[in-house]
Short mmCIF file of C-alpha atoms and ligand atoms in Angstrom, two decimals:
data_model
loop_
_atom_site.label_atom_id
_atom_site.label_comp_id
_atom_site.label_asym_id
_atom_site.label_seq_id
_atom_site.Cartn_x
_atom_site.Cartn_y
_atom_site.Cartn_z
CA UNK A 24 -6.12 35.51 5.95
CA UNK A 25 -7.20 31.77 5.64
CA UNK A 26 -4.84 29.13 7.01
CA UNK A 27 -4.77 25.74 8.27
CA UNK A 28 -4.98 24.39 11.86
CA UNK A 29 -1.63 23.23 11.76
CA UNK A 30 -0.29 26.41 10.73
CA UNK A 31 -2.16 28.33 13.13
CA UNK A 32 -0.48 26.72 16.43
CA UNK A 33 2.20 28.64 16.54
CA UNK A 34 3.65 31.57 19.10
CA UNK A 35 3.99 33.66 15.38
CA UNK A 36 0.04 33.98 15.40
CA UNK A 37 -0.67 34.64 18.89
CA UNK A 38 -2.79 37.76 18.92
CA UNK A 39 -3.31 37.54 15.59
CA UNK A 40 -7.29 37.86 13.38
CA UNK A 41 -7.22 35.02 11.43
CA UNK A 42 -9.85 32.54 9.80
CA UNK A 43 -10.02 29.03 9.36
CA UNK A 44 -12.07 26.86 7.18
CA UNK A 45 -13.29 23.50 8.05
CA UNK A 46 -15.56 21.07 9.73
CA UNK A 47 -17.18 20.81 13.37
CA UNK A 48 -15.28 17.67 14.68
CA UNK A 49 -17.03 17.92 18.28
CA UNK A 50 -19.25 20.53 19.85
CA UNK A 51 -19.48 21.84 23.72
CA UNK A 52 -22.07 23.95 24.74
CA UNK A 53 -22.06 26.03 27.56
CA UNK A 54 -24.00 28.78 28.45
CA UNK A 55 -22.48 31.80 27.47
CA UNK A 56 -19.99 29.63 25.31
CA UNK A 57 -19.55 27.02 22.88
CA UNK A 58 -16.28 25.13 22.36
CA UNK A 59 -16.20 24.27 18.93
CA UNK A 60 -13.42 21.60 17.88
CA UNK A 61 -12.55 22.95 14.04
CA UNK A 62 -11.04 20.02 11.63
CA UNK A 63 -9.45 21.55 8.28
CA UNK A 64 -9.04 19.73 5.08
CA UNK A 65 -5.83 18.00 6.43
CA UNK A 66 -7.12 16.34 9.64
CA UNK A 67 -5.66 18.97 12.02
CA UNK A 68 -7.53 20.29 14.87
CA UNK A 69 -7.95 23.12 17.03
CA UNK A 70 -10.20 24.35 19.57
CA UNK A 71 -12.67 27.49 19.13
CA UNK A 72 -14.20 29.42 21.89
CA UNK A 73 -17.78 31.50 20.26
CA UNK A 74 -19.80 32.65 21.69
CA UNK A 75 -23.27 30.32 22.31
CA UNK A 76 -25.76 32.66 20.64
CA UNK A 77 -23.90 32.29 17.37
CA UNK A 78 -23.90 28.42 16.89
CA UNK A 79 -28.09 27.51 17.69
CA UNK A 80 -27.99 25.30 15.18
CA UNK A 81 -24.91 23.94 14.57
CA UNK A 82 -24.15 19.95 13.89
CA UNK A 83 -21.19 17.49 13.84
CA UNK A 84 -19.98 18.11 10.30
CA UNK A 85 -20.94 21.54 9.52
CA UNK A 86 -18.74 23.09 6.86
CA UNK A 87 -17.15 26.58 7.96
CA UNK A 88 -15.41 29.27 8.29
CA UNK A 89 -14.08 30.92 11.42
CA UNK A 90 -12.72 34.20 11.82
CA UNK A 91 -11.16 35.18 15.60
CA UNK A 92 -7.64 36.02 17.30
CA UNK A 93 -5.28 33.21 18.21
CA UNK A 94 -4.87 33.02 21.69
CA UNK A 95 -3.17 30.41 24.16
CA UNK A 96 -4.69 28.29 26.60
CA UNK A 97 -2.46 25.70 27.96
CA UNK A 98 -6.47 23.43 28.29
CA UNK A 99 -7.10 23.76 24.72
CA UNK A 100 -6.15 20.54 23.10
CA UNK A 101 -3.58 19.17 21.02
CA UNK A 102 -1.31 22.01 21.60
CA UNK A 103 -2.58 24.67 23.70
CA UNK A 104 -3.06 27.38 21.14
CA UNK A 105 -7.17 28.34 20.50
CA UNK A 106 -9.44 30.72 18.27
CA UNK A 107 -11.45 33.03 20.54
CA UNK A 108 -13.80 33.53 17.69
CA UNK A 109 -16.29 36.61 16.59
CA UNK A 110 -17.71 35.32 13.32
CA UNK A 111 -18.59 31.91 12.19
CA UNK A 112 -19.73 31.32 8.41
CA UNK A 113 -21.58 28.72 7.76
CA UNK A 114 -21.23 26.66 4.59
CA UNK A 115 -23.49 24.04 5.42
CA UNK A 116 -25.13 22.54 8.38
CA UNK A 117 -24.66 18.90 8.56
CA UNK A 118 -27.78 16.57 9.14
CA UNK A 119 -27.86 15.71 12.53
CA UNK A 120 -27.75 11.85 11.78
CA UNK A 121 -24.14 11.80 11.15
CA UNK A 122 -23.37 8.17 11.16
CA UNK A 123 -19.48 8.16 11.93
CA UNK A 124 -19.37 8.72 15.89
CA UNK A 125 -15.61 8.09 18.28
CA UNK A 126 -17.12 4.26 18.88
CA UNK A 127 -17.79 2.34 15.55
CA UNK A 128 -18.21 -0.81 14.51
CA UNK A 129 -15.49 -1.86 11.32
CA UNK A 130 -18.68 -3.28 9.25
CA UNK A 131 -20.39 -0.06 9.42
CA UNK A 132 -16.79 2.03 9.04
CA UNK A 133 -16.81 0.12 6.21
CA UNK A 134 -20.16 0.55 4.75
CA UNK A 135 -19.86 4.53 5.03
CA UNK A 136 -16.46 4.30 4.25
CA UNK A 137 -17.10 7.94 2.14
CA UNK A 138 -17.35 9.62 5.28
CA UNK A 139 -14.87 7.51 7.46
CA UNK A 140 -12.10 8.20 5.25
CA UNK A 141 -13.05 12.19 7.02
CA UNK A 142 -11.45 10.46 10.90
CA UNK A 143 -8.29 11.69 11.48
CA UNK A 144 -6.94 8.36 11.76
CA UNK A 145 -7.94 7.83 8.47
CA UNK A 146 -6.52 11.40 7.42
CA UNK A 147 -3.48 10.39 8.57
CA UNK A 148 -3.07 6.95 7.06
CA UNK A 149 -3.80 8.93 3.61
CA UNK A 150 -1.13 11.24 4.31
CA UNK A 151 1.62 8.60 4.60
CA UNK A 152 0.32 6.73 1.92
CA UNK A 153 0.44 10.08 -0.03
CA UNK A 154 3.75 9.90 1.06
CA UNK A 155 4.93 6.44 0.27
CA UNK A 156 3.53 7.05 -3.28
CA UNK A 157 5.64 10.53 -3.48
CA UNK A 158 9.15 8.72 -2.26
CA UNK A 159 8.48 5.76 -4.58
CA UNK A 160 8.26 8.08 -7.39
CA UNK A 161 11.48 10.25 -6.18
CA UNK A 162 13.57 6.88 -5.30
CA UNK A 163 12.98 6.01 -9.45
CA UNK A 164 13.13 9.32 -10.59
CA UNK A 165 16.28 10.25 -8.72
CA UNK A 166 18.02 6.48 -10.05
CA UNK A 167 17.35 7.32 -13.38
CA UNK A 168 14.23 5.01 -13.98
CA UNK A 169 11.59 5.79 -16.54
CA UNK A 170 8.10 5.75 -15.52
CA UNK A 171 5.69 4.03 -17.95
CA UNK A 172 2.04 3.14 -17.85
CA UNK A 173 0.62 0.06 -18.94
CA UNK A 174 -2.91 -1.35 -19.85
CA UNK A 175 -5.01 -2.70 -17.37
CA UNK A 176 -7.70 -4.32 -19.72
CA UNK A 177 -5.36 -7.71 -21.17
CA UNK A 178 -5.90 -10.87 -22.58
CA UNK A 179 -3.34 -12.87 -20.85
CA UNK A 180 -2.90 -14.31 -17.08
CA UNK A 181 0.39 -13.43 -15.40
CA UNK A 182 0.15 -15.10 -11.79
CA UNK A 183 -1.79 -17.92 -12.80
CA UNK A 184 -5.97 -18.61 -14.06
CA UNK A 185 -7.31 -18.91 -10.74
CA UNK A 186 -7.08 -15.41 -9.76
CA UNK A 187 -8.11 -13.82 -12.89
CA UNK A 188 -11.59 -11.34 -13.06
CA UNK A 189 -13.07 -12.02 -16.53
CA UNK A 190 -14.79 -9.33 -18.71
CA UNK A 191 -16.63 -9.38 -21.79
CA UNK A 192 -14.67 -7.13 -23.99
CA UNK A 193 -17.28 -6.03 -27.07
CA UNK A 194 -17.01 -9.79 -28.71
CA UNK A 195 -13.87 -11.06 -26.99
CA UNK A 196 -12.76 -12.56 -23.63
CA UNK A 197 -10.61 -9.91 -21.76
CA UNK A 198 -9.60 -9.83 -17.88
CA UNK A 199 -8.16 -7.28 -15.73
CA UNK A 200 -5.16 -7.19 -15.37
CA UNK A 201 -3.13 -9.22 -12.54
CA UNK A 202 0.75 -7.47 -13.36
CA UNK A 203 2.04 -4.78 -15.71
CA UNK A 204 5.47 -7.23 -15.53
CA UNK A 205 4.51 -8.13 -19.40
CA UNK A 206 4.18 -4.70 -20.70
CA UNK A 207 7.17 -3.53 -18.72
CA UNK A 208 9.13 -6.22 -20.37
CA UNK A 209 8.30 -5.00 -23.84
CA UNK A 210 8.95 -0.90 -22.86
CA UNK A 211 13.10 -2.33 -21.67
CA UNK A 212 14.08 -2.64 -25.30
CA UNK A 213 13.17 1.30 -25.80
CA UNK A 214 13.34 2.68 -22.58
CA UNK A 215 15.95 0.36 -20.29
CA UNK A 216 15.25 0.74 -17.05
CA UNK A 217 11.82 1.30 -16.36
CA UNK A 218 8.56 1.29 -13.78
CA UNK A 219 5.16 1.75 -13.11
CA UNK A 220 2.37 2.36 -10.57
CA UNK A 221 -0.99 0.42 -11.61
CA UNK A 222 -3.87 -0.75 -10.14
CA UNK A 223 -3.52 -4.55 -9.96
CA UNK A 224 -6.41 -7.10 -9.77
CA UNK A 225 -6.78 -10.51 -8.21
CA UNK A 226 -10.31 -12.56 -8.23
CA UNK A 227 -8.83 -13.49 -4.55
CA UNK A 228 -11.50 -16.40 -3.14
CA UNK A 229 -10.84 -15.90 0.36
CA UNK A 230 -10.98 -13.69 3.15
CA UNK A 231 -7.47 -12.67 4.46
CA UNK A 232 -6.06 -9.97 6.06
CA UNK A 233 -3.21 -9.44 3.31
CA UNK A 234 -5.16 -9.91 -0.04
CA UNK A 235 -7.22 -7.00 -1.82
CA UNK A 236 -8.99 -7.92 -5.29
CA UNK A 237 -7.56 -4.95 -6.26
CA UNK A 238 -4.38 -3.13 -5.10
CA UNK A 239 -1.77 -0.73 -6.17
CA UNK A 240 1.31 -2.42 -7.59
CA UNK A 241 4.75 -0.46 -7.93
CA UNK A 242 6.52 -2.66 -10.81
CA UNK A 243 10.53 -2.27 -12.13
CA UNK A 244 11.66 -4.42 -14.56
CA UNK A 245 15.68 -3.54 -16.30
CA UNK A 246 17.82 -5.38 -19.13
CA UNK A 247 20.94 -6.97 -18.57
CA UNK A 248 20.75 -6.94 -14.63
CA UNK A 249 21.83 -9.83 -12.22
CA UNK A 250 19.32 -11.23 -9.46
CA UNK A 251 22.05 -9.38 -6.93
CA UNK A 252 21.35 -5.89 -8.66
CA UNK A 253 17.53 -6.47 -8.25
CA UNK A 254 17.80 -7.44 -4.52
CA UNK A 255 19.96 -4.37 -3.90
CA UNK A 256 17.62 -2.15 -5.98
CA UNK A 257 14.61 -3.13 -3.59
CA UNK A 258 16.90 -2.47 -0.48
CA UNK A 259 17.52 0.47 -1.29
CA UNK A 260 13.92 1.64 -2.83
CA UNK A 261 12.16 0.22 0.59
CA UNK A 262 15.07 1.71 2.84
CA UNK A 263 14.91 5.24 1.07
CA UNK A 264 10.62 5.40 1.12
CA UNK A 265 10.63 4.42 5.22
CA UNK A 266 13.68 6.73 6.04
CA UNK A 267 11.65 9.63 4.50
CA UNK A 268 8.20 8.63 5.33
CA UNK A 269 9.06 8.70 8.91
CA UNK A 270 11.33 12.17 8.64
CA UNK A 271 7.78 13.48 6.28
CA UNK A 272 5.24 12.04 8.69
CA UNK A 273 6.49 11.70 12.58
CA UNK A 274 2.92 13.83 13.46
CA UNK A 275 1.03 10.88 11.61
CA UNK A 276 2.60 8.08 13.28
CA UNK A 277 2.91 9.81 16.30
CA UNK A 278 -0.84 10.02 15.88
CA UNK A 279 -1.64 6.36 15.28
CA UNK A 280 0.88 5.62 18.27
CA UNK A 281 3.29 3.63 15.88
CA UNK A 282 6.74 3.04 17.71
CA UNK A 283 8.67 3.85 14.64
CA UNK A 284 11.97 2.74 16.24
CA UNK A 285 12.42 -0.49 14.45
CA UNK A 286 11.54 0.80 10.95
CA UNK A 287 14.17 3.76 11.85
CA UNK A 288 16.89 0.80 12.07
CA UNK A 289 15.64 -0.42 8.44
CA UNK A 290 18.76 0.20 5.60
CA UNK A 291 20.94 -2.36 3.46
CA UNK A 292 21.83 -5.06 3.36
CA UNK A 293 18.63 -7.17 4.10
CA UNK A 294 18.45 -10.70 5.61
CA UNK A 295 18.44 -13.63 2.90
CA UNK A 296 17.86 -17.38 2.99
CA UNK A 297 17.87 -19.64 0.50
CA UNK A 298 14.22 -21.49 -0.06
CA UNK A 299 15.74 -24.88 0.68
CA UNK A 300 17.32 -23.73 4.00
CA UNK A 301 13.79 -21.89 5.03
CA UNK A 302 12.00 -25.31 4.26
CA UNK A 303 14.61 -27.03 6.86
CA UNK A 304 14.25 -24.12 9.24
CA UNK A 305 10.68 -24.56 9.13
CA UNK A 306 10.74 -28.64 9.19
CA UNK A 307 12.94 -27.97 12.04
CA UNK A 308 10.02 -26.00 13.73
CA UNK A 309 7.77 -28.92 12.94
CA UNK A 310 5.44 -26.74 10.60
CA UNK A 311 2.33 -27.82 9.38
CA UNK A 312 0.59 -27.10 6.22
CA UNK A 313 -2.75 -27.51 6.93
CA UNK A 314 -5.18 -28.27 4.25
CA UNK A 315 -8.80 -28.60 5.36
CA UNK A 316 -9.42 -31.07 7.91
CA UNK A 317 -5.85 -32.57 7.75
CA UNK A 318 -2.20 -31.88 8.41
CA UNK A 319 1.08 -32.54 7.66
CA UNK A 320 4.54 -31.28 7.78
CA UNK A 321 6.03 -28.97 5.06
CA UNK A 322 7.95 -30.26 2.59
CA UNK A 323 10.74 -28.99 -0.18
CA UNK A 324 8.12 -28.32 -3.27
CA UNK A 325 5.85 -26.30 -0.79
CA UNK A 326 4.70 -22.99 -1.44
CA UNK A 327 5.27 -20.96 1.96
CA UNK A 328 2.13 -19.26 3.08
CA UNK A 329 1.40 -16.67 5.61
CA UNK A 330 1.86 -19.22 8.90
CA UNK A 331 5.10 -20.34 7.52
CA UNK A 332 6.32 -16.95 6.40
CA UNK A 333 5.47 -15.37 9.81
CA UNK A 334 7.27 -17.92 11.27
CA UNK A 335 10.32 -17.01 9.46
CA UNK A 336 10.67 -13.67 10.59
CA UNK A 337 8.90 -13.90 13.55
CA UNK A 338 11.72 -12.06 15.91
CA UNK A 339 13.56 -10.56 13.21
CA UNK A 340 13.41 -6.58 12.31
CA UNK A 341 14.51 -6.81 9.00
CA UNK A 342 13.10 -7.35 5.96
CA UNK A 343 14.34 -11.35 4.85
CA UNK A 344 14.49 -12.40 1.09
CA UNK A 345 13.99 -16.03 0.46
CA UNK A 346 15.80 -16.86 -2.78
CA UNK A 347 15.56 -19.87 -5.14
CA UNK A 348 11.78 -21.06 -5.58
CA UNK A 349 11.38 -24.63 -7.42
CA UNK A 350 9.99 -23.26 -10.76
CA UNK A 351 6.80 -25.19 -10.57
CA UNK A 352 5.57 -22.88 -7.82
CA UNK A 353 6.43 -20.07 -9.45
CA UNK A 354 4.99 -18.59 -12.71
CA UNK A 355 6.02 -19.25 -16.25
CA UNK A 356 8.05 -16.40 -16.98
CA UNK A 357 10.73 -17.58 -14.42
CA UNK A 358 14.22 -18.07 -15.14
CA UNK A 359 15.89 -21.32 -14.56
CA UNK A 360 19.19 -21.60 -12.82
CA UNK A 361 21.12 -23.59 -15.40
CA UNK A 362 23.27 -24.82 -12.31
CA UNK A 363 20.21 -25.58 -10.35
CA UNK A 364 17.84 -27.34 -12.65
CA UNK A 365 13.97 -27.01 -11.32
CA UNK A 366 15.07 -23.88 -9.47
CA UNK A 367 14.13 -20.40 -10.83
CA UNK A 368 16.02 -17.15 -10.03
CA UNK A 369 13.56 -15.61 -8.26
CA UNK A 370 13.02 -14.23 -4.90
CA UNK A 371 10.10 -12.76 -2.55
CA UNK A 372 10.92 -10.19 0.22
CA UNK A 373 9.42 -11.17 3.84
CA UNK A 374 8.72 -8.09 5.79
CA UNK A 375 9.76 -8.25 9.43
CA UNK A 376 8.02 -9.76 12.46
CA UNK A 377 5.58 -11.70 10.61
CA UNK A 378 3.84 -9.20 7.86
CA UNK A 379 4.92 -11.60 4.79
CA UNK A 380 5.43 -11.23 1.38
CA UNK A 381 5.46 -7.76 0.20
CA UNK A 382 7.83 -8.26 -3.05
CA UNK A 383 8.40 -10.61 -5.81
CA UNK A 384 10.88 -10.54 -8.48
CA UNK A 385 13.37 -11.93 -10.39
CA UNK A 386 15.05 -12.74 -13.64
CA UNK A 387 12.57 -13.79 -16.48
CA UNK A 388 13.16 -16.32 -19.03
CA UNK A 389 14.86 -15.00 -22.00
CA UNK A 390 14.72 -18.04 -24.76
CA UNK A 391 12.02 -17.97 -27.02
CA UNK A 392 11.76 -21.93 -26.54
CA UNK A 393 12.26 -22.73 -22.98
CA UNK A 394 9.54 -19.76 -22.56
CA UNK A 395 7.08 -21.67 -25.30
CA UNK A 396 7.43 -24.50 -23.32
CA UNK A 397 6.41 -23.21 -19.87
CA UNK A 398 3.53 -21.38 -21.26
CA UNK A 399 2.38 -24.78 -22.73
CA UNK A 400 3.07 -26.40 -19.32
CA UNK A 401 1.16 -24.41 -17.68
CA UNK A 402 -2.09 -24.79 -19.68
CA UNK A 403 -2.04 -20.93 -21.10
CA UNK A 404 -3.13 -20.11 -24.66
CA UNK A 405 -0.36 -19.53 -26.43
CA UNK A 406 -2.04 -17.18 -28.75
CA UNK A 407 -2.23 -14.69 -25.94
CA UNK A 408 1.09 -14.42 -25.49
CA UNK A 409 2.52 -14.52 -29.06
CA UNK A 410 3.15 -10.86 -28.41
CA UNK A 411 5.24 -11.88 -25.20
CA UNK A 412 7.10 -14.40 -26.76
CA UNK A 413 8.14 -11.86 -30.10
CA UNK A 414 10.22 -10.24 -27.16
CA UNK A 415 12.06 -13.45 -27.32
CA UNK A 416 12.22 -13.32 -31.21
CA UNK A 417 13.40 -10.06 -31.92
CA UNK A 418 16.62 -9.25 -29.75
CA UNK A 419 16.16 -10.84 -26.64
CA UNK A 420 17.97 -9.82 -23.58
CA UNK A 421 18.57 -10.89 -20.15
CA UNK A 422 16.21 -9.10 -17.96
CA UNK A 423 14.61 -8.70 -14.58
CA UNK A 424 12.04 -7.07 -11.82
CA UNK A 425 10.20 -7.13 -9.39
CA UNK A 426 6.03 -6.19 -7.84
CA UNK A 427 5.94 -4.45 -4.57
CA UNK A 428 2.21 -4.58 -3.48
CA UNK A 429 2.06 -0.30 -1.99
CA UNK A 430 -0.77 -1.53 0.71
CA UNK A 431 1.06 -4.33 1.62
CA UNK A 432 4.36 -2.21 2.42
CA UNK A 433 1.94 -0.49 4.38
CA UNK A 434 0.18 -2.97 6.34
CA UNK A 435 3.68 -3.49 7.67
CA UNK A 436 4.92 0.01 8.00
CA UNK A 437 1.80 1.23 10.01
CA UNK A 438 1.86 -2.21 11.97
CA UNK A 439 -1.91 -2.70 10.81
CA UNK A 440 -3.57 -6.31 11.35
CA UNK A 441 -5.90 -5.75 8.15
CA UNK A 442 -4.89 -4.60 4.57
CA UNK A 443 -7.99 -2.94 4.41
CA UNK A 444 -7.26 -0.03 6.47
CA UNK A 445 -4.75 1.05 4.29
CA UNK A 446 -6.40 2.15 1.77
CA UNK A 447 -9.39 4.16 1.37
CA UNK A 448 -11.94 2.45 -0.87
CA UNK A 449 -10.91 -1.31 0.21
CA UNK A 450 -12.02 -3.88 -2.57
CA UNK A 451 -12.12 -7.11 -1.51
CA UNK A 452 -14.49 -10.72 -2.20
CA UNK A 453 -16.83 -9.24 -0.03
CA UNK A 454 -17.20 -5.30 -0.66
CA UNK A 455 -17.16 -3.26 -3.84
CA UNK A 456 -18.86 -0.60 -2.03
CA UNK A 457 -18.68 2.51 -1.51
O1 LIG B 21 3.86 -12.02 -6.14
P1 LIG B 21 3.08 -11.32 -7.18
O2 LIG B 21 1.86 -11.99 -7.65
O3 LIG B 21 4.07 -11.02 -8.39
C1 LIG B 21 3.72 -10.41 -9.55
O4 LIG B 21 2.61 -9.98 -9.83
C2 LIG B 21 4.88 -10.12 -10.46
N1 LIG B 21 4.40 -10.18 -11.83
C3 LIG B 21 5.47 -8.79 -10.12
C4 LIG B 21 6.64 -8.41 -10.98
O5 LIG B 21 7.65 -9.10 -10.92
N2 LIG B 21 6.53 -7.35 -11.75
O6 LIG B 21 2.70 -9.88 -6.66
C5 LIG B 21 3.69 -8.96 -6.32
C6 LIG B 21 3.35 -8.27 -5.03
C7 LIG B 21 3.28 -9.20 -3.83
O7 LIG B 21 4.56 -9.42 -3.28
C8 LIG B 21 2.38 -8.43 -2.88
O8 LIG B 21 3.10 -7.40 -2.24
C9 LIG B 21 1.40 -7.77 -3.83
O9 LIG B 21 2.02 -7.72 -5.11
N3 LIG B 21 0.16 -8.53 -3.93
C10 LIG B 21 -0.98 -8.21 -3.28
N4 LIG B 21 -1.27 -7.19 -2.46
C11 LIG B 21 -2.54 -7.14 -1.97
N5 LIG B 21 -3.50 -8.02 -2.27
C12 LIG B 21 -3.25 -9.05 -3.11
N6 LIG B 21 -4.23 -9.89 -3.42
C13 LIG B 21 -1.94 -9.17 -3.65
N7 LIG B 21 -1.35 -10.05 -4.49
C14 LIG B 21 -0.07 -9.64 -4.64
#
């Protein structure tokens, strides 16, 4: 019988032969014994008692497989419950220069990030990300959403030039892409409501501790919906993926020591303020937007950055959507308020205590002209987008979304200072390695 760590602390398998495959987290040796700490292919632990004779040359890292009786010792760790074992297999011993100790520095966790993502704290930020993807999925799948995929090689910007990675595509200019919102768009007048999970990519110049050049971006977009219906439909996506995340995963948090008892409060409705009142909240707090060497106070036209968006949410737990963006900070698909000329219906979701932006949606501009003119505003070659704008031609319909950046949800679930431990393989201006 093989079975995990995990499975193996229990009362059920006391005095039980069992085996147990995995690698040597930490080694003891005493005379007669050796205490062998076993890790299995989930990040679990547990403590195995073998005799010394039987482990000369064992290393940090060894792959293995145990075979003993469960047995409980209230010293072993993490549980109590240990292997007193008789046979160890040996897959392969390790090279004794393994590189990833209990002490590292974050450049070199970085470098060998191949063999970091083997820690168990990294194990267990996998597994809830494994879980946030699975709920996302269920929360569409459940509401009657159609999952779609989209191209990520394009020939049009979505969120502006500067951000854009370039390609040479055979003879032609391609980039990656920054958004599936375009494709989405098109797949609403067969499909209706429908999403997607796709690698996003942003030629990001600086260093921050919320921006990846490339990330995972869970995208909705749905005909004939309000800006109230999108709002509601990222309550109650974010609210359904942390309720079950933390019901799927208390061992993981537990683990990284996250006090989960704020996120257990998070549910519908969330906060909202309109951008003009968050520019006079923040006036009121004498913010500065500070642009090189100088300063100066924030004004309505601003774009609110991470300072000013921390400072909005500062001491509140929920999630706080700021609704109403003057359109010339916001991309060229954006609806205009006919009431509110200059303002587009848009809004960006503010996670609590600080963590910023972690959605943006809205409605998208549905006449063929207004949308001709924006793209020519903005300086975008038209011929890129004659595609996008045949939407417009050929039945047109009021429509909306939204982009919820996965590691930036989270940054703020797992109360994490840097993006980059999030995810495994981090890409960002300054590493494209491992
Ligand atoms: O605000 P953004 O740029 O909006 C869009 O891309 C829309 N086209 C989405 C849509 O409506 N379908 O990006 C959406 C979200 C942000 O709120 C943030 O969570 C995440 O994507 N994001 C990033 N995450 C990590 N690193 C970056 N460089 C990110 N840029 C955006």
């Amino acid at each position: 019988m093989n079975t995990r760590c995990g499975e193996l602390k229990n009362d059920e398998y006391i005095g039980k032969y069992v085996s147990v495959k995995g690698w040597i987290h930490r080694i003891r040796k005493q005379k007669e014994n050796t205490f062998l700490l076993i890790r299995d292919d989930r990040g679990e632990i547990i403590q195995c008692i073998i005799d010394s004779s039987k482990t000369n040359n064992i290393t940090i890292e060894s792959s293995v497989e145990v075979f003993g009786l469960i047995q409980k010792d209230s010293r072993a760790p993490e549980g109590g419950y240990e292997l007193k074992a008789d046979k160890i297999h040996i897959f392969n011993i390790s090279k004794n220069d393994y590189p990833i100790g209990e002490y590292q520095s974050l450049d070199l966790l970085l470098e060998k990030r191949h063999l970091a993502v083997r820690t168990r704290r990294m194990t267990m930020v996998s597994k809830i990300r494994s879980s946030i993807l699975h709920f996302s999925r269920k929360w569409f799948t459940d509401n009657d959403w159609l999952e779609i995929t989209a191209p990520v090689l394009v020939k049009g910007a979505v969120e502006g030039g500067s951000t854009l990675f370039n390609l040479k595509y055979f003879d032609e200019e391609a980039y990656l892409s920054q958004s599936a919102q375009l494709y989405l768009e098109a797949m609403i007048f067969s499909l209706g409501q429908v999403w997607s999970m796709t690698p996003s990519f942003r030629a990001e110049k600086s260093r921050t501790v919320r921006h990846l050049t490339e990330f995972l971006h869970l995208e909705a977009e749905a005909p004939w919906v309000t800006l109230e219906d999108l709002l509601k439909f990222q309550e109650e996506l974010i609210s359904f993926i942390i309720y079950n995340v933390l019901k799927s995963n208390r061992k993981e948090f537990e683990f990284l020591k996250r006090n989960v008892s704020e996120l257990e409060k998070i549910s519908p409705p969330f906060n909202r303020i309109t951008y003009e009142k968050a520019i006079d909240k923040l006036q009121n707090a004498e913010f500065k937007i500070v642009d090189d060497d100088s300063s100066r106070k924030i004004e309505y036209g601003d774009d609110l950055n991470i300072e000013s968006e921390r400072l909005l949410t500062i001491n509140s737990p929920k999630p706080l959507f700021v609704i109403g963006y003057p359109l010339k900070i916001k991309p060229f698909y954006v609806k205009e308020d006919i009431s509110l000329p200059g303002i587009g219906i848009a809004a960006d979701l503010l996670a609590p205590n600080g963590f910023g932006e972690i959605t943006s949606g809205g409605l998208r501009e549905d006449d063929l002209h207004k949308l001709e003119k924006r793209i020519m505003l903005e300086g975008l070659e038209q011929s890129n987008y004659d595609w996008y704008l045949d939407l417009r031609r050929y039945g047109s319909v009021p429509h909306g979304g939204f982009g919820l950046g996965i590691e930036r949800l989270m940054r703020w679930i797992l109360n994490f200072t840097d993006i980059k431990d999030t995810v495994p393989f981090p890409r960002t201006i300054r590493r494209i390695y491992p």
